[in-house]
Short mmCIF file of N, CA, C and O in Angstrom, two decimals:
data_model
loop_
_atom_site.label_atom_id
_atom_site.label_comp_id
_atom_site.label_asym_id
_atom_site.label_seq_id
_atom_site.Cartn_x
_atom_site.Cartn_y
_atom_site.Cartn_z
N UNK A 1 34.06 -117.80 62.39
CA UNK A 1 34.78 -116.58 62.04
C UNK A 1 36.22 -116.95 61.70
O UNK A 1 36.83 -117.54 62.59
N UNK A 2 36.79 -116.72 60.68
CA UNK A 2 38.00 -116.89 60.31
C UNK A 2 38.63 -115.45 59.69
O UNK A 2 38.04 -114.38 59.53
N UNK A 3 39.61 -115.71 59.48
CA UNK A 3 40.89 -114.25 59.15
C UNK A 3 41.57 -113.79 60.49
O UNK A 3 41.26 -114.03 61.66
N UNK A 4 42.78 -112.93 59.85
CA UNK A 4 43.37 -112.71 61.07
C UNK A 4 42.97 -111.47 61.57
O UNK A 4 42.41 -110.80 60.70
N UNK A 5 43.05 -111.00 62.49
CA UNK A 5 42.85 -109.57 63.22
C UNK A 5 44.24 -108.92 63.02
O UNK A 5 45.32 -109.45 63.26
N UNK A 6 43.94 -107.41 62.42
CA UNK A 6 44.83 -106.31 62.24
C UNK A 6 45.48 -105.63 63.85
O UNK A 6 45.02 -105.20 64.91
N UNK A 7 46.62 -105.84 63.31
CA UNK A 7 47.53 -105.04 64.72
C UNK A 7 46.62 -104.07 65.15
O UNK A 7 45.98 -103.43 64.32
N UNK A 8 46.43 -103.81 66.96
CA UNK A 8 45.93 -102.54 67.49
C UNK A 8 47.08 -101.82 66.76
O UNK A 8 48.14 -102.09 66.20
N UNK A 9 46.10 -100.48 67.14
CA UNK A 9 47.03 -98.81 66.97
C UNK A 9 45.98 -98.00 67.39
O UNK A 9 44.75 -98.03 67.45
N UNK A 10 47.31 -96.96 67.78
CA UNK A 10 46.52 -95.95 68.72
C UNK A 10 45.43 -94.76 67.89
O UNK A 10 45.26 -94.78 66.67
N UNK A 11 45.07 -94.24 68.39
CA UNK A 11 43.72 -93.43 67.36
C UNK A 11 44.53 -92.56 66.35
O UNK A 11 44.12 -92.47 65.20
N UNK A 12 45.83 -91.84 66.80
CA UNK A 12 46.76 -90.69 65.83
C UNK A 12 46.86 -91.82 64.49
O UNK A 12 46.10 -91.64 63.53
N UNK A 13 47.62 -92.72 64.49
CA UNK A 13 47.41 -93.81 63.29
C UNK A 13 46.90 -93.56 62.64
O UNK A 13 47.00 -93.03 61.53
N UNK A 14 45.62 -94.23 63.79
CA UNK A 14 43.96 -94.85 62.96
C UNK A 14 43.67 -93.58 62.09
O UNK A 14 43.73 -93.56 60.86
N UNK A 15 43.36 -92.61 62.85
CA UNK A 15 42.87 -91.12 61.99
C UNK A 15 43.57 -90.88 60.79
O UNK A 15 43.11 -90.48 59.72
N UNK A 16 44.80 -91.17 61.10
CA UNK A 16 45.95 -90.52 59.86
C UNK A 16 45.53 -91.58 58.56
O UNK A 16 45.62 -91.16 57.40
N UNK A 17 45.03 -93.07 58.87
CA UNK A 17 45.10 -94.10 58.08
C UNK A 17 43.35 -93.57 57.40
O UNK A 17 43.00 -93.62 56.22
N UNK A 18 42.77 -93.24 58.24
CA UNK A 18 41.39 -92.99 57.76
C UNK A 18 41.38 -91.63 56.49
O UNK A 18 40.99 -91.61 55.32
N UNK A 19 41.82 -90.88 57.14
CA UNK A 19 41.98 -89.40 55.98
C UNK A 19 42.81 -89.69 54.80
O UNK A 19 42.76 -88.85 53.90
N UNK A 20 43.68 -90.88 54.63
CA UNK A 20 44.07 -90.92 53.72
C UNK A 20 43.30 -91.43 52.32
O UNK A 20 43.42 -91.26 51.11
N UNK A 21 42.58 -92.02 53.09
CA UNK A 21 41.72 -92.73 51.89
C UNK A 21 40.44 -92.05 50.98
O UNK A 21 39.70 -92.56 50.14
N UNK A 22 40.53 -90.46 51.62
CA UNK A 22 39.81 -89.37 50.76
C UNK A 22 40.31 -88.40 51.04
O UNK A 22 41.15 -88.22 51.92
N UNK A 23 39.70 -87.38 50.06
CA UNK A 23 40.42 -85.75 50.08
C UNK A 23 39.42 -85.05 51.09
O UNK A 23 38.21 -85.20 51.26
N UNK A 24 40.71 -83.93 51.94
CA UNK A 24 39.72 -83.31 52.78
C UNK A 24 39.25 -82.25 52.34
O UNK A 24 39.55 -82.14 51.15
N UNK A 25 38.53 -81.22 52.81
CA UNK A 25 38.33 -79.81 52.33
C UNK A 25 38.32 -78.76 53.54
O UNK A 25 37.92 -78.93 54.69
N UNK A 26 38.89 -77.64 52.94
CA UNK A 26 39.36 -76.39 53.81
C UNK A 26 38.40 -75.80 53.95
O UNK A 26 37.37 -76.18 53.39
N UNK A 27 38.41 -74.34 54.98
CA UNK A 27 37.12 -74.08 54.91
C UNK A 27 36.60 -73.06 53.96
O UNK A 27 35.38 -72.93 53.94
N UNK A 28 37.47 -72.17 53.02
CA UNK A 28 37.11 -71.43 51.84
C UNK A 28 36.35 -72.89 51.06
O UNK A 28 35.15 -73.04 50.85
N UNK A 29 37.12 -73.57 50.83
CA UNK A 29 36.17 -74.54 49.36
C UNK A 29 35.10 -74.85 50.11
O UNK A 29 34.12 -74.87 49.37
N UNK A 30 34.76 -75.15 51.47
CA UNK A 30 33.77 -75.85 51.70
C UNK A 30 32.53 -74.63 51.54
O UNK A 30 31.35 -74.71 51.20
N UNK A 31 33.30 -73.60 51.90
CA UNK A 31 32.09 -72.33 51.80
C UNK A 31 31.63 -72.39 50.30
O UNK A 31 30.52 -72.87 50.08
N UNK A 32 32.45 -71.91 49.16
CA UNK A 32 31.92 -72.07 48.14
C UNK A 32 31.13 -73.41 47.35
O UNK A 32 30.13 -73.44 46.65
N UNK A 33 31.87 -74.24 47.72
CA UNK A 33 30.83 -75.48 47.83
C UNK A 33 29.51 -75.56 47.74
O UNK A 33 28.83 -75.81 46.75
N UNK A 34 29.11 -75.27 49.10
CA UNK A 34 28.20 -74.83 49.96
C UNK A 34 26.77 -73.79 49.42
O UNK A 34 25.55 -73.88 49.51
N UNK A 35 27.97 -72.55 48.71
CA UNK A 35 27.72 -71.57 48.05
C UNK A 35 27.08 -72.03 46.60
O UNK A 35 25.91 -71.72 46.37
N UNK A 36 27.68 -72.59 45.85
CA UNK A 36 27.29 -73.21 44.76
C UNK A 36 26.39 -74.35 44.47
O UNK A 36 26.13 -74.66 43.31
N UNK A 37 25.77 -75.19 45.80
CA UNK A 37 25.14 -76.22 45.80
C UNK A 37 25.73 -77.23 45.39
O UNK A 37 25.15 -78.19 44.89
N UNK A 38 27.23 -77.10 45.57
CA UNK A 38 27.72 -78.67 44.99
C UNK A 38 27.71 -79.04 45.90
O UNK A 38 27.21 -80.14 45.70
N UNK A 39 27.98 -78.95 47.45
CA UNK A 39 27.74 -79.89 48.74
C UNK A 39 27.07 -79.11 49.88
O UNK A 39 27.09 -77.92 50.19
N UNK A 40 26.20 -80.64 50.59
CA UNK A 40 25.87 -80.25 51.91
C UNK A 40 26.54 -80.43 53.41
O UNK A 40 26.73 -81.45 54.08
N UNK A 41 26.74 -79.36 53.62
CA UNK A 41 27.47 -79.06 55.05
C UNK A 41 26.74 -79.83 55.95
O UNK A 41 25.52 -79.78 55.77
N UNK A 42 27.26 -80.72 57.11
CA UNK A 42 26.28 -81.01 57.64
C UNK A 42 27.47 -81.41 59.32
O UNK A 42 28.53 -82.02 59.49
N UNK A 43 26.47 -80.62 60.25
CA UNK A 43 27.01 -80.57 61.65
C UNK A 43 26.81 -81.62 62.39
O UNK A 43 25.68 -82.07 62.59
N UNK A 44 27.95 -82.13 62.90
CA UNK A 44 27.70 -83.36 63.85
C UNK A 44 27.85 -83.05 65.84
O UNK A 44 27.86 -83.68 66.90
N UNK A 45 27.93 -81.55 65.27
CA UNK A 45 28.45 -81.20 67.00
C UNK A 45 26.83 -81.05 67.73
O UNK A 45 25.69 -80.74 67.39
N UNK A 46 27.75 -81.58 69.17
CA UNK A 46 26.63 -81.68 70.15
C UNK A 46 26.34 -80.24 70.63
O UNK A 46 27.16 -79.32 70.66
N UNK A 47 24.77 -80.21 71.08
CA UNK A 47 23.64 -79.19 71.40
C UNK A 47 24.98 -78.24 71.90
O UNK A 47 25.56 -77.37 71.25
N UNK A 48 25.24 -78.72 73.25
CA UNK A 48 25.64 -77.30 73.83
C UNK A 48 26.74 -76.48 73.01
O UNK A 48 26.60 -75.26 73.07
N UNK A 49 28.04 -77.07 72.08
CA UNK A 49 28.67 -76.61 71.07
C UNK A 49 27.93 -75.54 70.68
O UNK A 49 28.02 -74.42 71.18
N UNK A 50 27.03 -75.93 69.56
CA UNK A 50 26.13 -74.98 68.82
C UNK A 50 25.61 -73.50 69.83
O UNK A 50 25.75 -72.28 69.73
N UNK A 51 25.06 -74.29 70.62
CA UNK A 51 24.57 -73.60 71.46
C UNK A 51 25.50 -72.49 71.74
O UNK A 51 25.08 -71.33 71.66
N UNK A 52 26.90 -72.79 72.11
CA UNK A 52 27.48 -71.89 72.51
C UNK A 52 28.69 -70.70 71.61
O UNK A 52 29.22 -69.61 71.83
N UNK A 53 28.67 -72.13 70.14
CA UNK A 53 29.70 -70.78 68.95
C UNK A 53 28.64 -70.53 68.41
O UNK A 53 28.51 -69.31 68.34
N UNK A 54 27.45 -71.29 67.81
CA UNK A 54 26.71 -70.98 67.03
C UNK A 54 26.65 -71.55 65.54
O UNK A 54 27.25 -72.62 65.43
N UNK A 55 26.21 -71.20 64.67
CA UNK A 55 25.96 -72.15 63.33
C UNK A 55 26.50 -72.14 61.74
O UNK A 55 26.28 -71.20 60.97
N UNK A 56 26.81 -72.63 61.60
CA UNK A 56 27.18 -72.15 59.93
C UNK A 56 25.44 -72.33 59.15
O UNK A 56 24.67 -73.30 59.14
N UNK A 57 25.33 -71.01 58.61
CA UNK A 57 24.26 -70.97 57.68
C UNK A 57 23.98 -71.79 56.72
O UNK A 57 24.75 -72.01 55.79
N UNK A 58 22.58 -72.43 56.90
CA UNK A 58 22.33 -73.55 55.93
C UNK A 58 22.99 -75.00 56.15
O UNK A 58 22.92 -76.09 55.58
N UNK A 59 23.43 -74.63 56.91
CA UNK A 59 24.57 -76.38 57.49
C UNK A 59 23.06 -77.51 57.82
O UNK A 59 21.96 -77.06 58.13
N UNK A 60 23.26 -78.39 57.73
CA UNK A 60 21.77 -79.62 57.96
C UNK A 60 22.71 -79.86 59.39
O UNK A 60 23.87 -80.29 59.37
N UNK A 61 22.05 -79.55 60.47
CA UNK A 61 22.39 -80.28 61.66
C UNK A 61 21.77 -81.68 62.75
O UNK A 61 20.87 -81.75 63.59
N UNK A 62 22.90 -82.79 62.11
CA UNK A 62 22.48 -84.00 62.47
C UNK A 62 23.80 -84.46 63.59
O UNK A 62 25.01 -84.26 63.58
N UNK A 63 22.55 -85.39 64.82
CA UNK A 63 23.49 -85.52 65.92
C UNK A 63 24.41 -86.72 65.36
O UNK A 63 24.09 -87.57 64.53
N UNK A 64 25.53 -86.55 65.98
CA UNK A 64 26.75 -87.90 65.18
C UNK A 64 25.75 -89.28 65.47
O UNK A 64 25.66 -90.32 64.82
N UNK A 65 25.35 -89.03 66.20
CA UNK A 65 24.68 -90.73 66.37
C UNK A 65 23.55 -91.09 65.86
O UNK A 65 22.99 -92.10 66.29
N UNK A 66 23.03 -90.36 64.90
CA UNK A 66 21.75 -90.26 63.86
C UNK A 66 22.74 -90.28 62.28
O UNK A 66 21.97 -90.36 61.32
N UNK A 67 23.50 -90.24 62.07
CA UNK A 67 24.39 -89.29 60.51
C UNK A 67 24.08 -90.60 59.77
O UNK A 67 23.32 -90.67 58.81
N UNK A 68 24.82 -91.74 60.38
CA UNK A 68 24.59 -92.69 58.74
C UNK A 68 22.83 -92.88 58.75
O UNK A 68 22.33 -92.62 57.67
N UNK A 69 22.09 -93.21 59.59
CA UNK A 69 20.55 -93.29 59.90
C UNK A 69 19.85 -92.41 58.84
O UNK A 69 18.90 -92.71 58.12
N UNK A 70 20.57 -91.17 58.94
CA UNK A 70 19.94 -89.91 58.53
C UNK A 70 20.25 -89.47 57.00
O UNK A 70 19.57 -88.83 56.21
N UNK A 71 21.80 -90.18 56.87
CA UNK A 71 21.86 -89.56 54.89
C UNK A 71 22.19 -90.80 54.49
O UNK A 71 22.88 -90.69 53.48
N UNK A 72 22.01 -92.14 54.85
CA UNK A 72 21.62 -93.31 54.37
C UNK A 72 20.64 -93.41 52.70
O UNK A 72 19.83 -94.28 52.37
N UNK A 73 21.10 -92.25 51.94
CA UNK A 73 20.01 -93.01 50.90
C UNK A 73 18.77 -93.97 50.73
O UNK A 73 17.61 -93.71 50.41
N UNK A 74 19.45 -95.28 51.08
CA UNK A 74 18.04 -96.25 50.86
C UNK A 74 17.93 -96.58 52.29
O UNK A 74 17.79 -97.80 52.42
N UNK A 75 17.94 -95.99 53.36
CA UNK A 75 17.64 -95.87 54.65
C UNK A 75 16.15 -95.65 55.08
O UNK A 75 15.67 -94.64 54.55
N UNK A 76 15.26 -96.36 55.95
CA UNK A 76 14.36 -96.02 55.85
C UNK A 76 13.92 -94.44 57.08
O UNK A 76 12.83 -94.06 57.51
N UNK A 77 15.41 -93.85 57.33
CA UNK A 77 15.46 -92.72 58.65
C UNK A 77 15.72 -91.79 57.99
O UNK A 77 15.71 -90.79 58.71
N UNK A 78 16.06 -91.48 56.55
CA UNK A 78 16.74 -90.76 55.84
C UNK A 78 16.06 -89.56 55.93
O UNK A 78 14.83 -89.58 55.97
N UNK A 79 16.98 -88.05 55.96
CA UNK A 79 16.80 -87.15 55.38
C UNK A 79 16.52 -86.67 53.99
O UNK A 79 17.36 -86.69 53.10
N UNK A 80 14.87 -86.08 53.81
CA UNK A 80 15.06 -85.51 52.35
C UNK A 80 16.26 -84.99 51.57
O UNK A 80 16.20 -84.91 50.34
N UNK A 81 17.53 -84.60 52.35
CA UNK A 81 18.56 -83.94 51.35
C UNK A 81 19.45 -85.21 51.02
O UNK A 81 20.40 -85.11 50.25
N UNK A 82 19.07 -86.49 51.66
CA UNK A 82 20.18 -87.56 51.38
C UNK A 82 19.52 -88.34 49.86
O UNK A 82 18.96 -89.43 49.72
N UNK A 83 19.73 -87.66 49.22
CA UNK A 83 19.18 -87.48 47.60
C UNK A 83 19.78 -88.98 46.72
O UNK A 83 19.00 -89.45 45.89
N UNK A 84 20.80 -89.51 46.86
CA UNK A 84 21.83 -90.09 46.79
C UNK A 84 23.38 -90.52 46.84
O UNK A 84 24.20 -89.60 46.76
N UNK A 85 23.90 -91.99 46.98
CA UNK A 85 25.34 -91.98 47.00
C UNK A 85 25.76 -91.23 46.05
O UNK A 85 26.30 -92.19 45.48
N UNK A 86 26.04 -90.19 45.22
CA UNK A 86 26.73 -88.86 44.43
C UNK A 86 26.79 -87.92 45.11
O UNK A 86 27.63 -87.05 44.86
N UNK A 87 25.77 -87.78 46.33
CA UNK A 87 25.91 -86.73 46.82
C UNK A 87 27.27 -86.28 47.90
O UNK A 87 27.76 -87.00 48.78
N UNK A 88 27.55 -85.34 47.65
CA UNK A 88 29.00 -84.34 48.54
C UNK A 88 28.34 -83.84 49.51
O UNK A 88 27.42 -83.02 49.51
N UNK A 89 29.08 -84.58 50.70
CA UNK A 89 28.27 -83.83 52.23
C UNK A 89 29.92 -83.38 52.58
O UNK A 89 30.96 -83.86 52.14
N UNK A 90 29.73 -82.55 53.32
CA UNK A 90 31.13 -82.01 53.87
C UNK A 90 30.56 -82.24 56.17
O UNK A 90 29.73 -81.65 56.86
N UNK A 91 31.30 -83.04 56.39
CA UNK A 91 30.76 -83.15 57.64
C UNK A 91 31.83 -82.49 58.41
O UNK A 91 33.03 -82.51 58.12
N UNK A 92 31.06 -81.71 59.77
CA UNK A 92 31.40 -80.51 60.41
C UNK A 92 31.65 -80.82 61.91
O UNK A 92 30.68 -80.52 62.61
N UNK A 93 32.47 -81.23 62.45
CA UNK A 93 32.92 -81.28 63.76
C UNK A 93 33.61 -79.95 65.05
O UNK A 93 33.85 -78.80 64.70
N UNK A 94 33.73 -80.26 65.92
CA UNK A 94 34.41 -78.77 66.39
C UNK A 94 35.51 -78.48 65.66
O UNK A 94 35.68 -77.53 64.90
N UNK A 95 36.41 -79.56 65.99
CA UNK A 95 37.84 -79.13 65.43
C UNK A 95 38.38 -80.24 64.33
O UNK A 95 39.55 -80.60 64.21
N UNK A 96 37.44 -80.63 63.69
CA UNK A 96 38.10 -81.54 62.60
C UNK A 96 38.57 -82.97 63.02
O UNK A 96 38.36 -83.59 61.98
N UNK A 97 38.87 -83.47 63.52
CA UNK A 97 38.75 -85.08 64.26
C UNK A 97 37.58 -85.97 64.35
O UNK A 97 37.49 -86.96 63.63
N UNK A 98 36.93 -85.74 64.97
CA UNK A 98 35.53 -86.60 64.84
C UNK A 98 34.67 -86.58 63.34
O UNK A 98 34.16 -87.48 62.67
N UNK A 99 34.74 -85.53 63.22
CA UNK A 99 34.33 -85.93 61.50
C UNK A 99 34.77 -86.27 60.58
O UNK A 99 34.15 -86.23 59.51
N UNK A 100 36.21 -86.79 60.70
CA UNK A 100 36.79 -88.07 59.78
C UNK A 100 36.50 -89.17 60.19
O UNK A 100 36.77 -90.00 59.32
N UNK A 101 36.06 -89.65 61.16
CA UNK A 101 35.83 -90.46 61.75
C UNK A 101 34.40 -90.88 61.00
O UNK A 101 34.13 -91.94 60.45
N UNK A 102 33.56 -89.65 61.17
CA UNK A 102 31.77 -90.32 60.17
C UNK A 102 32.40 -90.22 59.03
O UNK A 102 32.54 -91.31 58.48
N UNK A 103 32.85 -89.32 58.45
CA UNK A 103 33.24 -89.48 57.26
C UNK A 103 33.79 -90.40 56.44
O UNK A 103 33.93 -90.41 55.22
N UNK A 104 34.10 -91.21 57.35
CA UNK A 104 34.89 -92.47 56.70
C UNK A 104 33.43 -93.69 57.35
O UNK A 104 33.33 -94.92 57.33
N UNK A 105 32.89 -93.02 57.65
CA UNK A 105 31.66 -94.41 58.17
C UNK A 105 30.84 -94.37 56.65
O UNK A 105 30.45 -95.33 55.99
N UNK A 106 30.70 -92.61 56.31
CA UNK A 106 29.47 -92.30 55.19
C UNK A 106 30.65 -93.21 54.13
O UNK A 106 30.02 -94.16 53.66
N UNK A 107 31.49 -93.22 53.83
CA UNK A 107 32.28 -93.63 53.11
C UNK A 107 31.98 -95.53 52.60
O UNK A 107 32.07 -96.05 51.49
N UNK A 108 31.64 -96.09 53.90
CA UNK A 108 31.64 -97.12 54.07
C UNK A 108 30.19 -97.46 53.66
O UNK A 108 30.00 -98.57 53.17
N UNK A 109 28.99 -96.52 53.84
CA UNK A 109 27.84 -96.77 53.12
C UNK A 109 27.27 -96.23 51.77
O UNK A 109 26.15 -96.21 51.26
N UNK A 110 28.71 -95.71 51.36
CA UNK A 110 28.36 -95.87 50.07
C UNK A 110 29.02 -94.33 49.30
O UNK A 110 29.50 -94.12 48.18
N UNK A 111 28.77 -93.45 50.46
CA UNK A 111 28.47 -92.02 49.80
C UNK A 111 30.22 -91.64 49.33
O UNK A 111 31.15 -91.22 50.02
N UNK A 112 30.18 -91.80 48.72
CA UNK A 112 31.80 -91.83 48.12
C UNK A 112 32.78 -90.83 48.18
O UNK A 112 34.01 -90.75 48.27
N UNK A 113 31.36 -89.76 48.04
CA UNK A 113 31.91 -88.68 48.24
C UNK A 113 32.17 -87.51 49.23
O UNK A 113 32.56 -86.40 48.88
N UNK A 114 31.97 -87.83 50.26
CA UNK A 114 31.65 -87.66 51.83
C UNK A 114 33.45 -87.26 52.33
O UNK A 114 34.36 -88.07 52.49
N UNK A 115 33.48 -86.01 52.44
CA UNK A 115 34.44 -85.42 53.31
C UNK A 115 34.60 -84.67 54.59
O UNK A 115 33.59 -84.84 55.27
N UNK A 116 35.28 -84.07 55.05
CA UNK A 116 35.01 -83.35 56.04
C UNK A 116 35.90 -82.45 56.32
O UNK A 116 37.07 -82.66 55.99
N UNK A 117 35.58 -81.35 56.92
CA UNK A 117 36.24 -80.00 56.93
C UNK A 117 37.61 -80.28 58.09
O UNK A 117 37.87 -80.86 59.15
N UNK A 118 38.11 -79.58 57.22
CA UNK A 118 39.95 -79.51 58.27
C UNK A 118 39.73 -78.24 58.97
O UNK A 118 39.44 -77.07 58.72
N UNK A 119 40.01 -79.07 60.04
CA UNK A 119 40.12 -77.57 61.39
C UNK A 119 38.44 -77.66 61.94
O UNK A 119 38.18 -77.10 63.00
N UNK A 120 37.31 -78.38 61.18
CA UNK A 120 36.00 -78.29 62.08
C UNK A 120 35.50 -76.62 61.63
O UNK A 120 35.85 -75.81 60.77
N UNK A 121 34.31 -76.68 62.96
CA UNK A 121 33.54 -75.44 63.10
C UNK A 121 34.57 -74.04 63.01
O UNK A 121 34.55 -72.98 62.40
N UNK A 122 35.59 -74.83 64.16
CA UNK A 122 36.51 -73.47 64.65
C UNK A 122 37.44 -73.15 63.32
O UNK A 122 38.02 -72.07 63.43
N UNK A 123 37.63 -73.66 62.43
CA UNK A 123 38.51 -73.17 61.49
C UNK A 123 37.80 -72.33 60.45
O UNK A 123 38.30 -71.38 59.86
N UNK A 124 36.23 -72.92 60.25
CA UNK A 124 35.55 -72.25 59.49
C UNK A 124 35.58 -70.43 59.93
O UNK A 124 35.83 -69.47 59.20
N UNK A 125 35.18 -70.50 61.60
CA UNK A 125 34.92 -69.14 62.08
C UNK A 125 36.23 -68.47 62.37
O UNK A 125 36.33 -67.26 62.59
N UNK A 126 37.48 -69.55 62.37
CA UNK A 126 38.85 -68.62 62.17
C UNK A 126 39.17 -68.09 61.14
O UNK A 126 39.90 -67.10 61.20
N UNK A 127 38.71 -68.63 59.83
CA UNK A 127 38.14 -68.07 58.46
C UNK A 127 37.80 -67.12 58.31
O UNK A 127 38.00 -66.49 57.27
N UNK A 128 37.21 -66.71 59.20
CA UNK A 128 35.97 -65.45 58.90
C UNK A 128 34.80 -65.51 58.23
O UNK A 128 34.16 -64.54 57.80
N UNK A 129 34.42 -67.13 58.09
CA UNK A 129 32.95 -67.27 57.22
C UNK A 129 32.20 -67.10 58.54
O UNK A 129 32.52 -67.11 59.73
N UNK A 130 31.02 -66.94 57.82
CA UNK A 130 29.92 -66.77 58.44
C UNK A 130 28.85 -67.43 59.55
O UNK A 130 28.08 -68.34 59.25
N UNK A 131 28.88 -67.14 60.20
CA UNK A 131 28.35 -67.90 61.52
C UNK A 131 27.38 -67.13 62.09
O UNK A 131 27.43 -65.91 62.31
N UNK A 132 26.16 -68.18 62.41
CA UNK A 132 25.05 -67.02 63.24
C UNK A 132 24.41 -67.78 64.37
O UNK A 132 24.31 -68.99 64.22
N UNK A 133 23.97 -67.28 65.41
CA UNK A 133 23.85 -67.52 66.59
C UNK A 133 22.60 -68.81 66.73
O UNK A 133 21.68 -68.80 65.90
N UNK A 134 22.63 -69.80 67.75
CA UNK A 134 21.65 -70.91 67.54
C UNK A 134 20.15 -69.63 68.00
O UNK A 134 20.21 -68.64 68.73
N UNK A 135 19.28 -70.04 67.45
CA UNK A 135 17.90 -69.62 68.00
C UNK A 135 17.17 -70.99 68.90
O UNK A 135 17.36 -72.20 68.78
N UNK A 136 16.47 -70.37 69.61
CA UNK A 136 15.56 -71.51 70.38
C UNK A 136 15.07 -72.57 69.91
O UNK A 136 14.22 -72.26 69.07
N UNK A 137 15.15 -73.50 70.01
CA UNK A 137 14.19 -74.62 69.81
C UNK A 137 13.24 -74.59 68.90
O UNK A 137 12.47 -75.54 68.78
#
Protein backbone atom coordinates (compact mmCIF):
# COMPACT_ATOMS: atom_id res chain seq x y z
CA UNK A 1 0.00 0.00 0.00
CA UNK A 2 1.51 3.23 -0.86
CA UNK A 3 0.16 7.09 -0.90
CA UNK A 4 -0.26 9.31 1.77
CA UNK A 5 -3.33 9.38 4.08
CA UNK A 6 -5.58 12.61 4.06
CA UNK A 7 -5.67 14.76 7.30
CA UNK A 8 -8.55 13.47 9.84
CA UNK A 9 -11.57 15.96 10.09
CA UNK A 10 -14.38 16.06 11.99
CA UNK A 11 -17.80 14.89 10.29
CA UNK A 12 -19.18 19.02 9.94
CA UNK A 13 -16.08 19.18 7.28
CA UNK A 14 -16.47 15.84 5.95
CA UNK A 15 -20.34 16.52 5.21
CA UNK A 16 -19.74 20.07 4.03
CA UNK A 17 -16.79 18.52 1.67
CA UNK A 18 -19.26 15.73 0.53
CA UNK A 19 -22.36 18.08 -0.57
CA UNK A 20 -20.19 20.02 -2.39
CA UNK A 21 -19.46 17.79 -4.97
CA UNK A 22 -23.31 17.66 -6.13
CA UNK A 23 -26.42 19.73 -6.17
CA UNK A 24 -28.91 19.23 -3.46
CA UNK A 25 -32.68 19.41 -3.82
CA UNK A 26 -35.41 21.16 -1.71
CA UNK A 27 -38.39 19.71 -0.95
CA UNK A 28 -40.88 21.54 -3.56
CA UNK A 29 -38.42 20.28 -6.56
CA UNK A 30 -38.10 17.01 -5.11
CA UNK A 31 -41.99 16.78 -5.00
CA UNK A 32 -42.36 17.77 -8.52
CA UNK A 33 -39.65 15.64 -9.53
CA UNK A 34 -41.23 12.94 -8.08
CA UNK A 35 -44.44 14.26 -9.63
CA UNK A 36 -43.15 14.22 -13.10
CA UNK A 37 -41.19 10.92 -13.03
CA UNK A 38 -37.95 12.53 -13.45
CA UNK A 39 -36.76 11.04 -10.00
CA UNK A 40 -37.10 8.34 -7.49
CA UNK A 41 -37.53 9.29 -3.92
CA UNK A 42 -36.15 6.79 -1.99
CA UNK A 43 -36.21 6.45 2.10
CA UNK A 44 -33.35 5.41 4.04
CA UNK A 45 -34.99 5.96 7.52
CA UNK A 46 -35.21 3.27 10.01
CA UNK A 47 -38.64 1.18 10.74
CA UNK A 48 -39.57 2.95 13.83
CA UNK A 49 -39.08 6.67 12.05
CA UNK A 50 -41.60 5.67 9.44
CA UNK A 51 -43.43 4.04 11.73
CA UNK A 52 -43.87 6.94 13.70
CA UNK A 53 -44.09 10.34 11.01
CA UNK A 54 -45.09 8.16 8.37
CA UNK A 55 -44.36 8.12 4.49
CA UNK A 56 -43.94 10.18 1.54
CA UNK A 57 -46.19 8.66 -1.22
CA UNK A 58 -44.58 6.52 -3.71
CA UNK A 59 -41.09 7.01 -1.99
CA UNK A 60 -39.18 3.21 -2.67
CA UNK A 61 -38.27 2.46 0.96
CA UNK A 62 -34.79 0.94 1.29
CA UNK A 63 -32.95 0.29 4.67
CA UNK A 64 -29.50 2.52 4.51
CA UNK A 65 -27.68 -0.69 4.76
CA UNK A 66 -29.29 -2.40 1.65
CA UNK A 67 -29.21 1.25 -0.75
CA UNK A 68 -26.02 0.69 -2.82
CA UNK A 69 -27.02 -3.43 -2.83
CA UNK A 70 -30.39 -2.34 -3.87
CA UNK A 71 -30.02 0.52 -6.82
CA UNK A 72 -26.67 -0.92 -7.85
CA UNK A 73 -27.63 -1.24 -11.55
CA UNK A 74 -25.40 -4.17 -12.50
CA UNK A 75 -25.84 -5.46 -8.93
CA UNK A 76 -26.96 -8.76 -8.64
CA UNK A 77 -29.53 -7.38 -5.26
CA UNK A 78 -30.88 -4.72 -7.38
CA UNK A 79 -34.20 -3.21 -7.36
CA UNK A 80 -36.43 -3.29 -10.50
CA UNK A 81 -36.54 0.67 -10.36
CA UNK A 82 -32.57 0.77 -10.37
CA UNK A 83 -33.09 1.00 -14.24
CA UNK A 84 -29.68 2.62 -14.66
CA UNK A 85 -26.56 4.97 -13.79
CA UNK A 86 -28.94 8.08 -15.50
CA UNK A 87 -31.19 7.45 -13.16
CA UNK A 88 -32.18 10.57 -10.42
CA UNK A 89 -32.86 9.06 -7.00
CA UNK A 90 -33.42 11.79 -4.47
CA UNK A 91 -32.44 9.96 -1.10
CA UNK A 92 -34.59 10.71 2.05
CA UNK A 93 -33.24 10.81 5.56
CA UNK A 94 -34.94 12.30 8.77
CA UNK A 95 -33.29 15.48 8.70
CA UNK A 96 -31.01 15.63 5.75
CA UNK A 97 -27.47 14.43 7.07
CA UNK A 98 -27.31 10.87 6.61
CA UNK A 99 -28.45 11.00 3.18
CA UNK A 100 -25.55 12.89 1.90
CA UNK A 101 -23.68 10.60 3.24
CA UNK A 102 -25.41 7.51 0.70
CA UNK A 103 -25.65 9.95 -1.61
CA UNK A 104 -22.27 10.47 -2.09
CA UNK A 105 -21.71 6.48 -1.76
CA UNK A 106 -24.55 6.17 -4.91
CA UNK A 107 -22.26 8.76 -6.35
CA UNK A 108 -19.29 6.64 -6.03
CA UNK A 109 -21.09 3.67 -7.88
CA UNK A 110 -21.76 5.34 -10.55
CA UNK A 111 -25.28 6.93 -10.30
CA UNK A 112 -24.19 10.42 -11.03
CA UNK A 113 -27.05 11.64 -10.49
CA UNK A 114 -28.03 10.76 -7.00
CA UNK A 115 -28.99 13.62 -4.58
CA UNK A 116 -30.64 14.12 -1.56
CA UNK A 117 -33.24 16.17 0.03
CA UNK A 118 -32.23 19.26 2.32
CA UNK A 119 -33.91 19.23 5.60
CA UNK A 120 -34.83 15.12 5.11
CA UNK A 121 -38.39 13.70 5.81
CA UNK A 122 -39.04 16.60 8.30
CA UNK A 123 -38.59 19.39 5.84
CA UNK A 124 -40.62 17.68 3.27
CA UNK A 125 -43.69 17.52 5.97
CA UNK A 126 -42.65 21.16 7.13
CA UNK A 127 -43.48 21.80 3.46
CA UNK A 128 -46.73 20.71 3.66
CA UNK A 129 -46.24 17.85 1.04
CA UNK A 130 -47.86 15.00 1.49
CA UNK A 131 -47.38 12.32 3.89
CA UNK A 132 -49.44 9.23 4.80
CA UNK A 133 -49.40 7.03 7.64
CA UNK A 134 -47.11 3.57 7.57
CA UNK A 135 -49.74 0.58 7.19
CA UNK A 136 -48.87 -2.86 8.64
CA UNK A 137 -46.54 -5.05 7.35
Amino acid sequence: MSGEREAPVGIDEFLERVRARYERIGPREAYDAQQSGEALLVDIRYAALRERDGLIPGALVVERNELEWRLDPWGSHRLPEATGHDLRVVVVCNEGYASSLAADSLHRLGLHRATDLVGGFQGWRAAGLPVVAQTGR
